Amino acid sequence: MAAYETIAFDAARCTGCGDCMSACAQEKTGGFDHAASRIQILPAANDGFELALCRQCGDPGCVSVCPAAALEKDAASGVVRWDETKCIDCLLCTVGCVYAGIAYDERTGRVAKCDLCGGDPACVKACGEGALRHVKSAQIYNRYGELEDLFVPGLAGCQGCNTELLIRHVLRAVGPETVVAAPPGCIPGMGTVGYNGKTGTKVPVFHPLLTNTASMLAGVRRTYKRKGRDVTALALAGDGGTADVGFQSLSGAAERGEEILYVCVDNEGYMNTGMQRSGCTPYGAWTSTTPVGERSHGKTQEAKNLPLLMVMHRCAYVATASTAFMEDLYDKLARAIEASKRGFAYLHIYSPCTSGWRFPSQANIEVARKAVETGFVVLWDYTPDAGLRFTRPIDDLRAVDEYLEAVGKYRHLDAAQVAHIQAQLEKDLGLLKELAVRGAQAEARALA
Amino acid sequence: MLETRYLLVGSSHAALEALAAIRMHDAEGSVLLATRDTAPPYSPTVLPYVVSGKSDPNRVRLRSDDFCEAQKVTLRSGSALASLDTAAQMARFADGTEVRYERLLLATGATPAIPKIAGLTRVQYHVLRTLDDAVRLREALGRARRAVVLGGGLVGMHAAENLVHARTETTIIEMQPQVLPGYFDAQAASLISGAFAERGTRVLCGQSVVSVAPRESGFALKLLGGERVEGDLLLIAAGVRPTIGYLSGAGVATGDGVLVDRRMRTSASNVWAAGDVAQAESFLQGGRRVNGILPNAVEQGRIAGMDMAGDPGARDYRGGVPINTYHFFGRQALSVGVDSLEGCETHVQVDEAAGRYRKIVLKDGRLAGIFSIDLPFDAGVMVELVLRGTDLAPVKQAFLENPRDTARALMSRLWR
Ligand SMILES: Cc1cc2nc3c(=O)[nH]c(=O)nc-3n(C[C@H](O)[C@H](O)[C@H](O)COP(=O)(O)OP(=O)(O)OC[C@H]3O[C@@H](n4cnc5c(N)ncnc54)[C@H](O)[C@@H]3O)c2cc1C
């Protein structure tokens, strides 16, 4: 079954300006009467705005109750289509919908609903506040859904863990001509390297020591290359194995320009061994080795900025990514795969940990999204030619509290600690901005 | 003798929805869909539009040709269930076929109720429940000059409007003191019957027919009050009865319809019932009632299907709510819930001149009913507010002034 595009609404960003309704009315009727708009923005009871819009449901209630077969879910586009020649105006569809997504239009005497404007919704284009987004990540799922899943079924991550999803998709994208190195950590812990003499992947996989992932992969890649085979050398490693224990071999391989695709899944600690701190654990975070009590209030040092360290190795490609921004992630994955044929490609993916960070298992993507929206995590990429560029705007960041409040490991923070974190984020951002400016200048020079 | 894992009897909303639900959970289990009708699946609700000519009888099918193959279901049409042996899990059809089932769904809907009127067997009359009925009525419509519609319920009113459009002189006879009883109060109903009267239709409420006799070209009715009404087309739309004749002696408990629990299970094991045939929990009125409306048939069909397939996602039926979306002469009449409950407060707003009307019924600060004419709201959103028992106290004033937008905003927040 295909996945579909959708329109997402962020109530916190909506100012109620009505531009989306004008745009919809204009597109559908040629006028500007908001009553004719298929998207309805409504003032909320206390404050802010709410939305009535067709969800293009997977199992649409309006279709089930239509007696005239005038509504149908289009299997290709996902749009719930209304056939005006079959419709008998009985309004039963408005009974079947609990979102007011299909509603009676007094001017025409018929029902009206959103049809996503054939894939280019006018309302989204008109929204200057970022409250409406046209989410196209479905394309990714459709494309990747057709590729073979190179992991076996039944990996055993914790409830709500996004790492399994992540590594399955990465390996699909990388393809079968691959050797995977999965050093100790959650990724082998969930069964990727296998049990009882059977591997968890359909491609060769090995379980290096924490210390030698990059050097072993360097040898694997070189050996195949010498034999004339283009095999991707892929590391799927955690932040501990990358930033701390494995750093020496990583740094060496990057400096030598080994042709490796190194994916670091950063869950900010040694999660599978009992949630100990790592070099990537942020300031203030609770871990089992930075406990919270009378005297200790979480980690007292800053996290090291590993992706920036990799920039300083002048890798062929370095990028940060988040599972909440899949289009961005997939774009970077494609670039990283390409770069790994020429040199060292490093992808740093922030991966919230439901068990170790202490938040409800259904909130993983939301936590990941908030991290980016508050600037706690910044999405950028780097190549030696173009330098560093932001792949998501950083001008309109939300207060970091919004992120910290969503994660249990920060629950104990006092105001001073939060202020400390905010100040440090600003410093880090300043540095990134400077690098981005230099990158832009370098690119301008290269073009000139 | 045939054998099947699932036997679904009926091919309308309840049965089709149950089939979809079964296939969500059990992709392979054998399904036999047996129905009395010979036409491909269609909805009785569409029939007034087949009569009026708005809907082409060939374009009303609810499923495409390849659906049997796609859903892996065997369809037997023209096959009426005649009797049931629930102990042996055996269904017997009118043509003598016997089917052994593991799980059975009764979704045989309802049949027009024919009132006891002296002389009725000696005259020709119409009903409207099947596609054949509709095609017959459409033909008769062309010839008729004076029509009488017995019953001012939904079916009768729809048919009467078609007759008006066909310029047939029409009389509606309703036993209750108003049309559309059960869905609209007297005030709203009089706005609706007013629209008919304006167009020359006679609406006789609080009247019943005692006898009928054939005339040279038609018939003459005698009313209880003594009045005589003549016509050449008689439509009986005096309500419906659940189709349960095949259950006599089957040991399945019935009241007005087949009695079911919140999972649509009947008193017999491995037998479910859903839709117009079922008598299920009522949300507002308490007890079990037949709530013969399409959205209920779908909802109950889904629950039955999920339960039959053993889907762990199955939920209990929350209970039936009366709902009606009725349009007449281009105007809208909407009704959700009940228009009075003990201890309720009622807010009515009428604009006689413009023919607009709205009534909101609240009980303990929660929505129990909302009714309107030409003041549209989203029925599905209101039903959800009723079923959730959402406390409207914080937005009461706004809700009374603009129920549509207030409910939309409320629902949007509740869903987030
Ligand atoms: C003219 C008209 C207008 C209507 N308008 C509305 C409306 O506006 N809004 C609304 O909500 N509802 C309306 N309804 C009611 C609505 O159509 C029903 O609630 C709905 O169709 C019920 O679905 P069901 O599947 O339970 O039964 P039905 O639709 O009645 O289907 C019953 C099925 O069982 C089959 N069957 C019957 N007996 C047997 C047997 N012995 N053996 C095998 N098969 C059998 C029939 O062939 C049919 O396929 C209207 C009904 C009519 C007649």
mmCIF file with all atom_site columns, C-alpha atoms in Angstrom, chain A residues 9-12 35 40 42-46 49-52 55 58-61 63-69 72 83-104 106 109-110, chain B residues 13 17 24 42-43 45-46 49 54-55 59-63 294-295 298 302 323-327 330-332 334 356 374-381 383-384 394-395 404-406 408-416:
data_model
loop_
_atom_site.group_PDB
_atom_site.id
_atom_site.type_symbol
_atom_site.label_atom_id
_atom_site.label_alt_id
_atom_site.label_comp_id
_atom_site.label_asym_id
_atom_site.label_entity_id
_atom_site.label_seq_id
_atom_site.pdbx_PDB_ins_code
_atom_site.Cartn_x
_atom_site.Cartn_y
_atom_site.Cartn_z
_atom_site.occupancy
_atom_site.B_iso_or_equiv
_atom_site.pdbx_formal_charge
_atom_site.auth_seq_id
_atom_site.auth_comp_id
_atom_site.auth_asym_id
_atom_site.auth_atom_id
_atom_site.pdbx_PDB_model_num
ATOM 1   C CA . PHE A 1 9   ? -0.969  22.132 10.484  1.00 0.00 ? 9   PHE A CA 1
ATOM 2   C CA . ASP A 1 10  ? 1.099   23.659 13.273  1.00 0.00 ? 10  ASP A CA 1
ATOM 3   C CA . ALA A 1 11  ? -1.404  25.503 15.441  1.00 0.00 ? 11  ALA A CA 1
ATOM 4   C CA . ALA A 1 12  ? 1.345   27.277 17.379  1.00 0.00 ? 12  ALA A CA 1
ATOM 5   C CA . ALA A 1 35  ? -16.802 30.725 3.222   1.00 0.00 ? 35  ALA A CA 1
ATOM 6   C CA . GLN A 1 40  ? -11.217 26.599 7.490   1.00 0.00 ? 40  GLN A CA 1
ATOM 7   C CA . LEU A 1 42  ? -11.206 28.941 13.293  1.00 0.00 ? 42  LEU A CA 1
ATOM 8   C CA . PRO A 1 43  ? -10.506 30.924 16.426  1.00 0.00 ? 43  PRO A CA 1
ATOM 9   C CA . ALA A 1 44  ? -9.911  28.537 19.324  1.00 0.00 ? 44  ALA A CA 1
ATOM 10  C CA . ALA A 1 45  ? -11.882 28.821 22.546  1.00 0.00 ? 45  ALA A CA 1
ATOM 11  C CA . ASN A 1 46  ? -9.221  30.489 24.642  1.00 0.00 ? 46  ASN A CA 1
ATOM 12  C CA . PHE A 1 49  ? -6.461  28.924 16.010  1.00 0.00 ? 49  PHE A CA 1
ATOM 13  C CA . GLU A 1 50  ? -7.853  25.593 14.959  1.00 0.00 ? 50  GLU A CA 1
ATOM 14  C CA . LEU A 1 51  ? -8.348  23.849 11.659  1.00 0.00 ? 51  LEU A CA 1
ATOM 15  C CA . ALA A 1 52  ? -11.079 22.086 9.729   1.00 0.00 ? 52  ALA A CA 1
ATOM 16  C CA . ARG A 1 55  ? -7.419  14.551 6.296   1.00 0.00 ? 55  ARG A CA 1
ATOM 17  C CA . GLY A 1 58  ? -6.677  6.070  4.932   1.00 0.00 ? 58  GLY A CA 1
ATOM 18  C CA . ASP A 1 59  ? -10.002 4.526  5.811   1.00 0.00 ? 59  ASP A CA 1
ATOM 19  C CA . PRO A 1 60  ? -12.352 7.393  5.051   1.00 0.00 ? 60  PRO A CA 1
ATOM 20  C CA . GLY A 1 61  ? -15.627 7.550  6.942   1.00 0.00 ? 61  GLY A CA 1
ATOM 21  C CA . VAL A 1 63  ? -16.617 7.069  1.637   1.00 0.00 ? 63  VAL A CA 1
ATOM 22  C CA . SER A 1 64  ? -18.108 4.318  3.835   1.00 0.00 ? 64  SER A CA 1
ATOM 23  C CA . VAL A 1 65  ? -21.388 6.142  4.305   1.00 0.00 ? 65  VAL A CA 1
ATOM 24  C CA . CYS A 1 66  ? -21.836 7.469  0.772   1.00 0.00 ? 66  CYS A CA 1
ATOM 25  C CA . PRO A 1 67  ? -24.927 5.780  -0.718  1.00 0.00 ? 67  PRO A CA 1
ATOM 26  C CA . ALA A 1 68  ? -24.170 6.957  -4.245  1.00 0.00 ? 68  ALA A CA 1
ATOM 27  C CA . ALA A 1 69  ? -20.570 5.795  -4.697  1.00 0.00 ? 69  ALA A CA 1
ATOM 28  C CA . GLU A 1 72  ? -13.625 7.283  -3.481  1.00 0.00 ? 72  GLU A CA 1
ATOM 29  C CA . ASP A 1 83  ? -17.602 12.826 -8.154  1.00 0.00 ? 83  ASP A CA 1
ATOM 30  C CA . GLU A 1 84  ? -20.133 15.598 -8.552  1.00 0.00 ? 84  GLU A CA 1
ATOM 31  C CA . THR A 1 85  ? -21.979 13.740 -11.281 1.00 0.00 ? 85  THR A CA 1
ATOM 32  C CA . LYS A 1 86  ? -22.808 10.884 -8.925  1.00 0.00 ? 86  LYS A CA 1
ATOM 33  C CA . CYS A 1 87  ? -23.421 12.930 -5.772  1.00 0.00 ? 87  CYS A CA 1
ATOM 34  C CA . ILE A 1 88  ? -27.062 13.139 -4.697  1.00 0.00 ? 88  ILE A CA 1
ATOM 35  C CA . ASP A 1 89  ? -26.492 15.919 -2.118  1.00 0.00 ? 89  ASP A CA 1
ATOM 36  C CA . CYS A 1 90  ? -27.739 13.766 0.743   1.00 0.00 ? 90  CYS A CA 1
ATOM 37  C CA . LEU A 1 91  ? -25.003 15.115 3.081   1.00 0.00 ? 91  LEU A CA 1
ATOM 38  C CA . LEU A 1 92  ? -24.426 11.702 4.643   1.00 0.00 ? 92  LEU A CA 1
ATOM 39  C CA . CYS A 1 93  ? -20.701 12.211 4.037   1.00 0.00 ? 93  CYS A CA 1
ATOM 40  C CA . THR A 1 94  ? -20.804 15.048 6.542   1.00 0.00 ? 94  THR A CA 1
ATOM 41  C CA . VAL A 1 95  ? -22.117 12.523 9.063   1.00 0.00 ? 95  VAL A CA 1
ATOM 42  C CA . GLY A 1 96  ? -19.260 10.164 8.294   1.00 0.00 ? 96  GLY A CA 1
ATOM 43  C CA . CYS A 1 97  ? -16.575 12.792 8.850   1.00 0.00 ? 97  CYS A CA 1
ATOM 44  C CA . VAL A 1 98  ? -15.572 13.822 12.356  1.00 0.00 ? 98  VAL A CA 1
ATOM 45  C CA . TYR A 1 99  ? -13.178 16.549 11.191  1.00 0.00 ? 99  TYR A CA 1
ATOM 46  C CA . ALA A 1 100 ? -15.596 18.713 9.165   1.00 0.00 ? 100 ALA A CA 1
ATOM 47  C CA . GLY A 1 101 ? -13.322 17.851 6.269   1.00 0.00 ? 101 GLY A CA 1
ATOM 48  C CA . ILE A 1 102 ? -16.214 17.588 3.867   1.00 0.00 ? 102 ILE A CA 1
ATOM 49  C CA . ALA A 1 103 ? -18.857 20.213 4.448   1.00 0.00 ? 103 ALA A CA 1
ATOM 50  C CA . TYR A 1 104 ? -21.931 21.790 2.989   1.00 0.00 ? 104 TYR A CA 1
ATOM 51  C CA . GLU A 1 106 ? -24.292 27.199 1.093   1.00 0.00 ? 106 GLU A CA 1
ATOM 52  C CA . GLY A 1 109 ? -25.852 23.869 -2.291  1.00 0.00 ? 109 GLY A CA 1
ATOM 53  C CA . ARG A 1 110 ? -23.390 21.011 -2.519  1.00 0.00 ? 110 ARG A CA 1
ATOM 54  C CA . HIS B 2 13  ? -23.999 -1.106 3.819   1.00 0.00 ? 13  HIS B CA 1
ATOM 55  C CA . GLU B 2 17  ? -18.615 -2.758 5.771   1.00 0.00 ? 17  GLU B CA 1
ATOM 56  C CA . MET B 2 24  ? -8.493  -5.949 7.272   1.00 0.00 ? 24  MET B CA 1
ATOM 57  C CA . TYR B 2 42  ? -26.461 -0.574 -4.063  1.00 0.00 ? 42  TYR B CA 1
ATOM 58  C CA . SER B 2 43  ? -27.892 1.550  -1.279  1.00 0.00 ? 43  SER B CA 1
ATOM 59  C CA . THR B 2 45  ? -30.820 5.617  0.243   1.00 0.00 ? 45  THR B CA 1
ATOM 60  C CA . VAL B 2 46  ? -30.024 6.370  -3.362  1.00 0.00 ? 46  VAL B CA 1
ATOM 61  C CA . TYR B 2 49  ? -32.771 9.774  -6.853  1.00 0.00 ? 49  TYR B CA 1
ATOM 62  C CA . LYS B 2 54  ? -30.927 12.228 -10.919 1.00 0.00 ? 54  LYS B CA 1
ATOM 63  C CA . SER B 2 55  ? -29.112 8.925  -10.416 1.00 0.00 ? 55  SER B CA 1
ATOM 64  C CA . ARG B 2 59  ? -24.123 4.091  -11.810 1.00 0.00 ? 59  ARG B CA 1
ATOM 65  C CA . VAL B 2 60  ? -25.258 3.513  -8.242  1.00 0.00 ? 60  VAL B CA 1
ATOM 66  C CA . ARG B 2 61  ? -23.321 0.347  -7.495  1.00 0.00 ? 61  ARG B CA 1
ATOM 67  C CA . LEU B 2 62  ? -21.377 0.573  -4.247  1.00 0.00 ? 62  LEU B CA 1
ATOM 68  C CA . ARG B 2 63  ? -18.526 -1.644 -5.412  1.00 0.00 ? 63  ARG B CA 1
ATOM 69  C CA . LEU B 2 294 ? -27.215 4.363  7.066   1.00 0.00 ? 294 LEU B CA 1
ATOM 70  C CA . PRO B 2 295 ? -24.353 5.607  9.293   1.00 0.00 ? 295 PRO B CA 1
ATOM 71  C CA . VAL B 2 298 ? -21.895 1.110  8.577   1.00 0.00 ? 298 VAL B CA 1
ATOM 72  C CA . ARG B 2 302 ? -17.673 -2.616 11.013  1.00 0.00 ? 302 ARG B CA 1
ATOM 73  C CA . ILE B 2 323 ? -29.203 11.341 12.801  1.00 0.00 ? 323 ILE B CA 1
ATOM 74  C CA . ASN B 2 324 ? -30.815 12.787 9.743   1.00 0.00 ? 324 ASN B CA 1
ATOM 75  C CA . THR B 2 325 ? -29.586 14.902 6.887   1.00 0.00 ? 325 THR B CA 1
ATOM 76  C CA . TYR B 2 326 ? -32.612 15.726 4.814   1.00 0.00 ? 326 TYR B CA 1
ATOM 77  C CA . HIS B 2 327 ? -32.868 18.158 1.978   1.00 0.00 ? 327 HIS B CA 1
ATOM 78  C CA . GLY B 2 330 ? -32.763 22.828 -2.208  1.00 0.00 ? 330 GLY B CA 1
ATOM 79  C CA . ARG B 2 331 ? -32.977 23.485 1.529   1.00 0.00 ? 331 ARG B CA 1
ATOM 80  C CA . GLN B 2 332 ? -31.276 21.644 4.365   1.00 0.00 ? 332 GLN B CA 1
ATOM 81  C CA . LEU B 2 334 ? -30.319 18.482 9.813   1.00 0.00 ? 334 LEU B CA 1
ATOM 82  C CA . ARG B 2 356 ? -34.448 29.306 9.297   1.00 0.00 ? 356 ARG B CA 1
ATOM 83  C CA . ASP B 2 374 ? -30.983 26.218 6.566   1.00 0.00 ? 374 ASP B CA 1
ATOM 84  C CA . LEU B 2 375 ? -28.456 26.881 9.319   1.00 0.00 ? 375 LEU B CA 1
ATOM 85  C CA . PRO B 2 376 ? -25.928 24.219 8.439   1.00 0.00 ? 376 PRO B CA 1
ATOM 86  C CA . PHE B 2 377 ? -23.561 22.463 10.809  1.00 0.00 ? 377 PHE B CA 1
ATOM 87  C CA . ASP B 2 378 ? -21.322 19.426 10.465  1.00 0.00 ? 378 ASP B CA 1
ATOM 88  C CA . ALA B 2 379 ? -23.413 16.478 11.556  1.00 0.00 ? 379 ALA B CA 1
ATOM 89  C CA . GLY B 2 380 ? -20.418 14.165 12.020  1.00 0.00 ? 380 GLY B CA 1
ATOM 90  C CA . VAL B 2 381 ? -18.720 16.588 14.375  1.00 0.00 ? 381 VAL B CA 1
ATOM 91  C CA . VAL B 2 383 ? -22.428 13.240 16.685  1.00 0.00 ? 383 VAL B CA 1
ATOM 92  C CA . GLU B 2 384 ? -18.885 12.897 17.971  1.00 0.00 ? 384 GLU B CA 1
ATOM 93  C CA . PRO B 2 394 ? -16.489 26.459 28.761  1.00 0.00 ? 394 PRO B CA 1
ATOM 94  C CA . VAL B 2 395 ? -17.708 27.425 25.275  1.00 0.00 ? 395 VAL B CA 1
ATOM 95  C CA . ARG B 2 404 ? -20.794 25.062 13.558  1.00 0.00 ? 404 ARG B CA 1
ATOM 96  C CA . ASP B 2 405 ? -17.545 26.970 13.994  1.00 0.00 ? 405 ASP B CA 1
ATOM 97  C CA . THR B 2 406 ? -17.369 26.414 17.732  1.00 0.00 ? 406 THR B CA 1
ATOM 98  C CA . ARG B 2 408 ? -15.206 22.612 14.483  1.00 0.00 ? 408 ARG B CA 1
ATOM 99  C CA . ALA B 2 409 ? -12.642 24.398 16.631  1.00 0.00 ? 409 ALA B CA 1
ATOM 100 C CA . LEU B 2 410 ? -13.396 22.153 19.585  1.00 0.00 ? 410 LEU B CA 1
ATOM 101 C CA . MET B 2 411 ? -13.052 18.993 17.518  1.00 0.00 ? 411 MET B CA 1
ATOM 102 C CA . SER B 2 412 ? -9.835  20.200 15.948  1.00 0.00 ? 412 SER B CA 1
ATOM 103 C CA . ARG B 2 413 ? -8.352  20.627 19.408  1.00 0.00 ? 413 ARG B CA 1
ATOM 104 C CA . LEU B 2 414 ? -9.717  17.326 20.693  1.00 0.00 ? 414 LEU B CA 1
ATOM 105 C CA . TRP B 2 415 ? -8.153  15.467 17.809  1.00 0.00 ? 415 TRP B CA 1
ATOM 106 C CA . ARG B 2 416 ? -4.727  16.972 18.335  1.00 0.00 ? 416 ARG B CA 1
#
